[in-house]
Short mmCIF file of N, CA and C in Angstrom, two decimals:
data_model
loop_
_atom_site.label_atom_id
_atom_site.label_comp_id
_atom_site.label_asym_id
_atom_site.label_seq_id
_atom_site.Cartn_x
_atom_site.Cartn_y
_atom_site.Cartn_z
N MET K 245 -3.15 15.27 15.98
CA MET K 245 -3.07 14.25 14.95
C MET K 245 -4.23 14.42 13.98
N VAL K 246 -3.93 14.36 12.72
CA VAL K 246 -4.93 14.46 11.67
C VAL K 246 -5.50 13.08 11.40
N GLY K 247 -6.79 12.95 11.15
CA GLY K 247 -7.39 11.66 10.85
C GLY K 247 -6.90 11.14 9.51
N PHE K 248 -7.05 9.85 9.28
CA PHE K 248 -6.62 9.27 8.02
C PHE K 248 -7.41 9.88 6.87
N GLN K 249 -6.70 10.17 5.79
CA GLN K 249 -7.32 10.74 4.60
C GLN K 249 -7.17 9.75 3.45
N LYS K 250 -8.19 9.67 2.63
CA LYS K 250 -8.24 8.68 1.56
C LYS K 250 -7.69 9.27 0.27
N LYS K 251 -6.89 8.47 -0.45
CA LYS K 251 -6.39 8.84 -1.76
C LYS K 251 -6.26 7.57 -2.59
N THR K 252 -6.87 7.53 -3.75
CA THR K 252 -6.71 6.41 -4.66
C THR K 252 -5.55 6.72 -5.58
N ILE K 253 -4.63 5.77 -5.70
CA ILE K 253 -3.43 5.99 -6.49
C ILE K 253 -3.37 4.94 -7.59
N ALA K 254 -3.28 5.38 -8.84
CA ALA K 254 -3.09 4.47 -9.96
C ALA K 254 -1.59 4.44 -10.26
N LEU K 255 -0.95 3.30 -10.07
CA LEU K 255 0.51 3.23 -10.21
C LEU K 255 0.96 3.10 -11.65
N ALA K 256 0.19 2.45 -12.49
CA ALA K 256 0.58 2.29 -13.89
C ALA K 256 -0.61 1.81 -14.70
N LYS K 257 -0.58 2.12 -16.00
CA LYS K 257 -1.63 1.63 -16.90
C LYS K 257 -1.16 0.35 -17.56
N GLY K 258 -2.09 -0.47 -17.98
CA GLY K 258 -1.77 -1.70 -18.68
C GLY K 258 -1.32 -2.82 -17.78
N PHE K 259 -1.51 -2.68 -16.47
CA PHE K 259 -1.05 -3.71 -15.54
C PHE K 259 -1.72 -5.05 -15.79
N GLU K 260 -2.96 -5.02 -16.32
CA GLU K 260 -3.71 -6.26 -16.46
C GLU K 260 -3.09 -7.20 -17.50
N SER K 261 -2.19 -6.69 -18.33
CA SER K 261 -1.55 -7.55 -19.32
C SER K 261 -0.14 -7.99 -18.91
N SER K 262 0.29 -7.63 -17.69
CA SER K 262 1.63 -8.04 -17.26
C SER K 262 1.62 -9.54 -16.97
N PRO K 263 2.75 -10.22 -17.20
CA PRO K 263 2.82 -11.67 -17.01
C PRO K 263 2.42 -12.12 -15.60
N GLY K 264 2.84 -11.38 -14.59
CA GLY K 264 2.51 -11.76 -13.21
C GLY K 264 1.03 -11.71 -12.94
N VAL K 265 0.37 -10.67 -13.43
CA VAL K 265 -1.07 -10.53 -13.22
C VAL K 265 -1.82 -11.59 -14.02
N LEU K 266 -1.41 -11.85 -15.26
CA LEU K 266 -2.07 -12.88 -16.07
C LEU K 266 -1.94 -14.25 -15.42
N LYS K 267 -0.76 -14.55 -14.86
CA LYS K 267 -0.57 -15.82 -14.18
C LYS K 267 -1.46 -15.92 -12.95
N LEU K 268 -1.53 -14.84 -12.17
CA LEU K 268 -2.38 -14.82 -10.98
C LEU K 268 -3.85 -15.03 -11.36
N LEU K 269 -4.31 -14.33 -12.40
CA LEU K 269 -5.70 -14.48 -12.83
C LEU K 269 -5.98 -15.90 -13.29
N SER K 270 -5.03 -16.49 -14.00
CA SER K 270 -5.19 -17.87 -14.46
C SER K 270 -5.31 -18.83 -13.28
N GLU K 271 -4.44 -18.65 -12.28
CA GLU K 271 -4.49 -19.50 -11.09
C GLU K 271 -5.79 -19.31 -10.32
N MET K 272 -6.26 -18.06 -10.25
CA MET K 272 -7.51 -17.79 -9.54
C MET K 272 -8.69 -18.44 -10.25
N LYS K 273 -8.69 -18.39 -11.59
CA LYS K 273 -9.78 -19.00 -12.35
C LYS K 273 -9.81 -20.51 -12.16
N LYS K 274 -8.62 -21.12 -12.16
CA LYS K 274 -8.55 -22.56 -11.94
C LYS K 274 -9.05 -22.93 -10.55
N ALA K 275 -8.63 -22.18 -9.55
CA ALA K 275 -9.06 -22.46 -8.18
C ALA K 275 -10.55 -22.19 -8.02
N ALA K 276 -11.06 -21.15 -8.68
CA ALA K 276 -12.48 -20.83 -8.59
C ALA K 276 -13.31 -21.93 -9.22
N ALA K 277 -12.77 -22.53 -10.28
CA ALA K 277 -13.49 -23.64 -10.91
C ALA K 277 -13.66 -24.80 -9.95
N LYS K 278 -12.75 -24.89 -8.99
CA LYS K 278 -12.84 -25.93 -7.97
C LYS K 278 -13.56 -25.42 -6.72
N ASN K 279 -14.17 -24.21 -6.83
CA ASN K 279 -14.88 -23.58 -5.71
C ASN K 279 -13.97 -23.30 -4.51
N GLN K 280 -12.73 -22.94 -4.78
CA GLN K 280 -11.79 -22.66 -3.70
C GLN K 280 -11.59 -21.16 -3.48
N VAL K 281 -11.89 -20.34 -4.47
CA VAL K 281 -11.57 -18.92 -4.38
C VAL K 281 -12.75 -18.08 -4.83
N ASP K 282 -13.01 -17.01 -4.12
CA ASP K 282 -14.01 -16.02 -4.52
C ASP K 282 -13.39 -15.16 -5.63
N MET K 283 -14.07 -15.05 -6.77
CA MET K 283 -13.51 -14.32 -7.92
C MET K 283 -13.84 -12.83 -7.92
N THR K 284 -14.32 -12.28 -6.82
CA THR K 284 -14.54 -10.84 -6.80
C THR K 284 -13.20 -10.13 -6.93
N PRO K 285 -13.17 -8.99 -7.62
CA PRO K 285 -11.90 -8.28 -7.81
C PRO K 285 -11.27 -7.91 -6.45
N GLN K 286 -9.96 -7.98 -6.39
CA GLN K 286 -9.27 -7.63 -5.16
C GLN K 286 -9.24 -6.12 -4.99
N LYS K 287 -9.42 -5.69 -3.76
CA LYS K 287 -9.32 -4.28 -3.41
C LYS K 287 -8.09 -4.14 -2.52
N PHE K 288 -7.10 -3.41 -3.00
CA PHE K 288 -5.88 -3.22 -2.24
C PHE K 288 -5.91 -1.89 -1.51
N VAL K 289 -5.54 -1.92 -0.25
CA VAL K 289 -5.48 -0.73 0.60
C VAL K 289 -4.12 -0.71 1.29
N MET K 290 -3.54 0.48 1.38
CA MET K 290 -2.30 0.65 2.12
C MET K 290 -2.51 1.72 3.18
N LYS K 291 -2.06 1.43 4.39
CA LYS K 291 -2.06 2.43 5.46
C LYS K 291 -0.60 2.65 5.85
N PHE K 292 -0.24 3.92 6.01
CA PHE K 292 1.14 4.23 6.35
C PHE K 292 1.18 5.30 7.43
N ASP K 293 2.26 5.28 8.21
CA ASP K 293 2.42 6.27 9.27
C ASP K 293 3.89 6.35 9.66
N GLY K 294 4.26 7.48 10.19
CA GLY K 294 5.63 7.67 10.66
C GLY K 294 5.62 8.55 11.90
N ARG K 295 6.60 8.39 12.76
CA ARG K 295 6.72 9.19 13.98
C ARG K 295 8.19 9.48 14.22
N ALA K 296 8.49 10.71 14.59
CA ALA K 296 9.86 11.09 14.91
C ALA K 296 9.92 11.55 16.35
N ARG K 297 10.92 11.03 17.07
CA ARG K 297 11.19 11.43 18.45
C ARG K 297 12.69 11.64 18.56
N PRO K 298 13.13 12.39 19.56
CA PRO K 298 14.57 12.64 19.69
C PRO K 298 15.40 11.36 19.83
N ASP K 299 14.88 10.36 20.52
CA ASP K 299 15.65 9.14 20.76
C ASP K 299 15.49 8.08 19.67
N CYS K 300 14.35 8.04 19.00
CA CYS K 300 14.10 7.01 18.00
C CYS K 300 12.91 7.42 17.13
N SER K 301 13.01 7.11 15.87
CA SER K 301 11.91 7.38 14.94
C SER K 301 11.55 6.09 14.21
N ALA K 302 10.35 6.05 13.66
CA ALA K 302 9.91 4.84 12.97
C ALA K 302 8.96 5.19 11.83
N ALA K 303 8.93 4.31 10.83
CA ALA K 303 8.01 4.42 9.71
C ALA K 303 7.44 3.03 9.46
N ALA K 304 6.16 2.97 9.13
CA ALA K 304 5.53 1.67 8.89
C ALA K 304 4.48 1.78 7.79
N ALA K 305 4.31 0.68 7.08
CA ALA K 305 3.27 0.58 6.06
C ALA K 305 2.66 -0.81 6.13
N VAL K 306 1.35 -0.88 5.89
CA VAL K 306 0.63 -2.14 5.89
C VAL K 306 -0.21 -2.21 4.62
N LEU K 307 -0.16 -3.35 3.94
CA LEU K 307 -1.00 -3.57 2.76
C LEU K 307 -2.08 -4.58 3.09
N TYR K 308 -3.28 -4.30 2.59
CA TYR K 308 -4.43 -5.18 2.78
C TYR K 308 -5.00 -5.56 1.42
N SER K 309 -5.47 -6.77 1.32
CA SER K 309 -6.20 -7.22 0.15
C SER K 309 -7.56 -7.70 0.63
N ASN K 310 -8.61 -7.05 0.17
CA ASN K 310 -9.98 -7.38 0.60
C ASN K 310 -10.07 -7.45 2.13
N ASN K 311 -9.53 -6.43 2.78
CA ASN K 311 -9.58 -6.27 4.24
C ASN K 311 -8.77 -7.30 5.02
N VAL K 312 -7.86 -8.01 4.36
CA VAL K 312 -6.99 -8.97 5.03
C VAL K 312 -5.55 -8.47 4.89
N GLU K 313 -4.85 -8.36 6.02
CA GLU K 313 -3.46 -7.89 5.98
C GLU K 313 -2.61 -8.90 5.21
N ILE K 314 -1.87 -8.39 4.20
CA ILE K 314 -1.03 -9.27 3.40
C ILE K 314 0.46 -8.94 3.53
N TRP K 315 0.78 -7.75 4.08
CA TRP K 315 2.18 -7.36 4.18
C TRP K 315 2.32 -6.25 5.20
N PHE K 316 3.42 -6.27 5.95
CA PHE K 316 3.73 -5.21 6.91
C PHE K 316 5.23 -4.98 6.91
N ARG K 317 5.62 -3.72 6.99
CA ARG K 317 7.03 -3.40 7.12
C ARG K 317 7.16 -2.21 8.06
N GLY K 318 7.95 -2.36 9.09
CA GLY K 318 8.27 -1.29 10.01
C GLY K 318 9.77 -1.06 10.01
N THR K 319 10.18 0.20 10.07
CA THR K 319 11.59 0.55 10.00
C THR K 319 11.93 1.54 11.10
N LEU K 320 12.98 1.28 11.85
CA LEU K 320 13.47 2.24 12.83
C LEU K 320 14.45 3.17 12.14
N LEU K 321 14.35 4.46 12.46
CA LEU K 321 15.16 5.49 11.81
C LEU K 321 15.79 6.40 12.86
N THR K 322 16.84 7.11 12.47
CA THR K 322 17.46 8.09 13.36
C THR K 322 17.73 9.37 12.58
N ASP K 323 17.81 10.48 13.31
CA ASP K 323 18.13 11.79 12.72
C ASP K 323 17.25 12.11 11.50
N ILE K 324 15.96 12.07 11.71
CA ILE K 324 15.02 12.29 10.62
C ILE K 324 13.80 13.03 11.17
N SER K 325 13.20 13.88 10.36
CA SER K 325 12.04 14.66 10.81
C SER K 325 10.76 13.83 10.74
N ASN K 326 9.72 14.32 11.36
CA ASN K 326 8.44 13.62 11.33
C ASN K 326 7.91 13.50 9.90
N ASN K 327 8.01 14.58 9.11
CA ASN K 327 7.54 14.52 7.73
C ASN K 327 8.34 13.50 6.92
N GLU K 328 9.63 13.43 7.17
CA GLU K 328 10.46 12.45 6.45
C GLU K 328 10.05 11.03 6.80
N THR K 329 9.69 10.78 8.06
CA THR K 329 9.24 9.42 8.42
C THR K 329 7.97 9.07 7.67
N GLU K 330 7.09 10.04 7.51
CA GLU K 330 5.85 9.80 6.76
C GLU K 330 6.15 9.43 5.31
N TYR K 331 7.08 10.16 4.69
CA TYR K 331 7.45 9.86 3.31
C TYR K 331 8.12 8.49 3.20
N VAL K 332 8.99 8.15 4.15
CA VAL K 332 9.62 6.83 4.14
C VAL K 332 8.55 5.75 4.20
N ALA K 333 7.57 5.92 5.06
CA ALA K 333 6.48 4.94 5.19
C ALA K 333 5.70 4.82 3.88
N LEU K 334 5.33 5.96 3.30
CA LEU K 334 4.58 5.96 2.04
C LEU K 334 5.38 5.26 0.93
N LEU K 335 6.62 5.66 0.76
CA LEU K 335 7.43 5.10 -0.32
C LEU K 335 7.76 3.63 -0.10
N THR K 336 7.93 3.22 1.14
CA THR K 336 8.16 1.80 1.44
C THR K 336 6.96 0.97 0.99
N GLY K 337 5.77 1.42 1.35
CA GLY K 337 4.56 0.69 0.97
C GLY K 337 4.32 0.69 -0.52
N LEU K 338 4.49 1.84 -1.17
CA LEU K 338 4.27 1.92 -2.62
C LEU K 338 5.29 1.08 -3.37
N SER K 339 6.54 1.09 -2.92
CA SER K 339 7.58 0.28 -3.58
C SER K 339 7.25 -1.20 -3.51
N HIS K 340 6.83 -1.65 -2.34
CA HIS K 340 6.48 -3.07 -2.21
C HIS K 340 5.25 -3.41 -3.05
N ALA K 341 4.25 -2.55 -3.03
CA ALA K 341 3.03 -2.79 -3.81
C ALA K 341 3.38 -2.91 -5.29
N TYR K 342 4.19 -1.99 -5.79
CA TYR K 342 4.55 -2.01 -7.20
C TYR K 342 5.36 -3.26 -7.54
N ALA K 343 6.32 -3.60 -6.68
CA ALA K 343 7.13 -4.80 -6.91
C ALA K 343 6.29 -6.07 -6.87
N SER K 344 5.18 -6.02 -6.15
CA SER K 344 4.28 -7.18 -6.04
C SER K 344 3.27 -7.24 -7.17
N GLY K 345 3.30 -6.28 -8.07
CA GLY K 345 2.38 -6.28 -9.21
C GLY K 345 1.09 -5.52 -8.96
N ILE K 346 0.98 -4.87 -7.82
CA ILE K 346 -0.23 -4.09 -7.52
C ILE K 346 -0.10 -2.76 -8.24
N ARG K 347 -1.13 -2.43 -9.04
CA ARG K 347 -1.08 -1.19 -9.81
C ARG K 347 -2.16 -0.19 -9.41
N HIS K 348 -3.12 -0.62 -8.62
CA HIS K 348 -4.17 0.28 -8.13
C HIS K 348 -4.38 -0.02 -6.65
N LEU K 349 -4.34 1.02 -5.85
CA LEU K 349 -4.60 0.85 -4.43
C LEU K 349 -5.13 2.14 -3.86
N THR K 350 -5.73 2.04 -2.70
CA THR K 350 -6.18 3.20 -1.95
C THR K 350 -5.24 3.35 -0.76
N ALA K 351 -4.67 4.54 -0.61
CA ALA K 351 -3.70 4.77 0.45
C ALA K 351 -4.28 5.70 1.50
N TYR K 352 -4.01 5.38 2.77
CA TYR K 352 -4.45 6.19 3.89
C TYR K 352 -3.23 6.61 4.71
N GLY K 353 -3.14 7.89 5.00
CA GLY K 353 -2.06 8.40 5.83
C GLY K 353 -2.58 9.45 6.79
N SER K 354 -1.86 9.66 7.87
CA SER K 354 -2.32 10.60 8.90
C SER K 354 -1.67 11.97 8.80
N CYS K 355 -0.68 12.14 7.93
CA CYS K 355 0.03 13.41 7.81
C CYS K 355 -0.58 14.24 6.68
N ALA K 356 -1.20 15.35 7.04
CA ALA K 356 -1.87 16.19 6.05
C ALA K 356 -0.90 16.69 4.98
N LEU K 357 0.33 17.01 5.36
CA LEU K 357 1.31 17.50 4.39
C LEU K 357 1.56 16.46 3.30
N VAL K 358 1.82 15.24 3.68
CA VAL K 358 2.11 14.19 2.71
C VAL K 358 0.87 13.88 1.86
N VAL K 359 -0.27 13.73 2.50
CA VAL K 359 -1.51 13.41 1.78
C VAL K 359 -1.84 14.51 0.78
N ASN K 360 -1.73 15.76 1.19
CA ASN K 360 -2.04 16.88 0.29
C ASN K 360 -1.06 16.95 -0.88
N GLN K 361 0.21 16.65 -0.66
CA GLN K 361 1.17 16.68 -1.75
C GLN K 361 0.93 15.54 -2.73
N VAL K 362 0.55 14.37 -2.22
CA VAL K 362 0.27 13.23 -3.09
C VAL K 362 -1.01 13.49 -3.88
N ASN K 363 -1.97 14.20 -3.29
CA ASN K 363 -3.24 14.48 -3.97
C ASN K 363 -3.09 15.46 -5.11
N LYS K 364 -2.01 16.21 -5.19
CA LYS K 364 -1.86 17.21 -6.25
C LYS K 364 -1.58 16.58 -7.58
#
């Protein structure tokens, strides 16, 4: 098993002007004014992994915001290779992050093939 490798992924430019992000920032500022929320910028991290076995395969992704788990998805798969499970895990996490308005995150994966291809 290869250790987790770090890769920072920028999903899109101009995210800070999207309506969802502007609304979130507005809500955070209001809550911070009431001393309810720490206004430090959020750091998003995704960890993903996949495993293939003859009887059952699985892919999973976890998203964290400032070291707090905010989302998890695990999927059981059949008739799929180990590398394919890794890609399913990566794409599942990235799809959810993008749909949630996250445009910058650091991704960690254990498969050197997938990490090296994403790094190119």
